[in-house]
Amino acid sequence: VGEPAGTMAVATVNLRALTSWVGITRLFAVVLSCLTFSLVASTGNFKGPHGTWCMFTWCFCFIVTLLVLLLELLELYRMLPLSWDDFTSAFSMLAALMTFTSSVVFPATFISSPCSSNECARQAVATTASCLCFLAYAVEVGLTRAKPGDISSFLSTVPGLLKVFEAYVACLIFSLLDEYNKPGLMWCVAVYSICFIFTFLIIIFTISRCLTYIPCPLDKMLVGYNFLALLMYITATVLWPLYSFKGQGRPTSCGRNCWWDNHLGVTFLTIFNLIAYLVDLVYSSRMVFIRTP
């Protein structure tokens, strides 16, 4: 039976978007991210690339989380041409990583000892709020993570969350790269770039629901890709420190942005991504070859 002429659709309000555990953690994240960038903005001391990155992180997380809450409250997300569960899972993981990085970088860059001024006190409170904001996003990741055997939302599974982690770590590596004019270092940069591009495409295709158009078994393709990425990162883990530090200690004249420190950071981040691809391969292989009854 059709609706009578002149009848208007009634907008639905889903209060559970605010009262569920996930909704409550998102509300905490909105309040804490807003408090953090407001306190830092009130000091006026956030110049330079590190300060700009931290402010961008808190503002970006605040805006997107608030938008997610509004779309779920009004149930408008159903109109979007994307996989909503994959999008929210990927964003919560990304926001957790970004706020964690900012919670470490900001105090290390801007808070000096002894901390006795009013400006320093506001920076310390902002750092605490940023750490609590990270915890809120981490709790959201835990609440929305897919249960064993549930693969309806790929980016909420462990391999999917690791994809976001791998792409983010690769971005951190790119931010530390300066000079890589040796053949071994060039190969390492190629490894970081190739793996980042493929991982990023997997995330985008998953959110946009385009993976179904790939003319091959997706699960087996991911296992093969993870295996190749793991082999490539093994070579980068060996070659990067070999070509960066062979016969070279840290120069005594190095300042805060020393190339040696940047190369050391790339070394550790490469190891982190190597471990991530190893765990990703193990979980992906279990999902493909070990079927739970």
PDB file of N, CA, C and O in Angstrom, residues 39 54 75 97 152 207 233:
ATOM      1  N   LEU A  39      43.329  24.001  24.567  1.00  0.00           N
ATOM      2  CA  LEU A  39      44.385  24.377  25.508  1.00  0.00           C
ATOM      3  C   LEU A  39      45.676  24.746  24.788  1.00  0.00           C
ATOM      4  O   LEU A  39      46.334  25.734  25.140  1.00  0.00           O
ATOM      5  N   CYS A  54      50.547  18.023  15.410  1.00  0.00           N
ATOM      6  CA  CYS A  54      49.747  17.709  16.595  1.00  0.00           C
ATOM      7  C   CYS A  54      48.400  18.419  16.558  1.00  0.00           C
ATOM      8  O   CYS A  54      47.354  17.806  16.835  1.00  0.00           O
ATOM      9  N   GLU A  75      21.051   8.510  11.466  1.00  0.00           N
ATOM     10  CA  GLU A  75      21.025   7.345  10.571  1.00  0.00           C
ATOM     11  C   GLU A  75      21.153   7.752   9.097  1.00  0.00           C
ATOM     12  O   GLU A  75      20.526   7.178   8.218  1.00  0.00           O
ATOM     13  N   LEU A  97      46.255   5.785  16.559  1.00  0.00           N
ATOM     14  CA  LEU A  97      47.675   5.901  16.217  1.00  0.00           C
ATOM     15  C   LEU A  97      48.115   7.361  16.169  1.00  0.00           C
ATOM     16  O   LEU A  97      49.202   7.719  16.658  1.00  0.00           O
ATOM     17  N   SER A 152      32.470 -10.070   8.334  1.00  0.00           N
ATOM     18  CA  SER A 152      31.567  -9.213   7.573  1.00  0.00           C
ATOM     19  C   SER A 152      32.188  -7.841   7.328  1.00  0.00           C
ATOM     20  O   SER A 152      31.897  -7.191   6.335  1.00  0.00           O
ATOM     21  N   ILE A 207      36.793   0.034   1.906  1.00  0.00           N
ATOM     22  CA  ILE A 207      35.804   1.016   2.343  1.00  0.00           C
ATOM     23  C   ILE A 207      34.808   1.341   1.225  1.00  0.00           C
ATOM     24  O   ILE A 207      33.604   1.495   1.476  1.00  0.00           O
ATOM     25  N   TYR A 233      60.293  -6.380   3.447  1.00  0.00           N
ATOM     26  CA  TYR A 233      60.646  -5.667   4.673  1.00  0.00           C
ATOM     27  C   TYR A 233      61.826  -6.328   5.381  1.00  0.00           C
ATOM     28  O   TYR A 233      62.570  -5.655   6.110  1.00  0.00           O
TER      29      TYR A 233
END
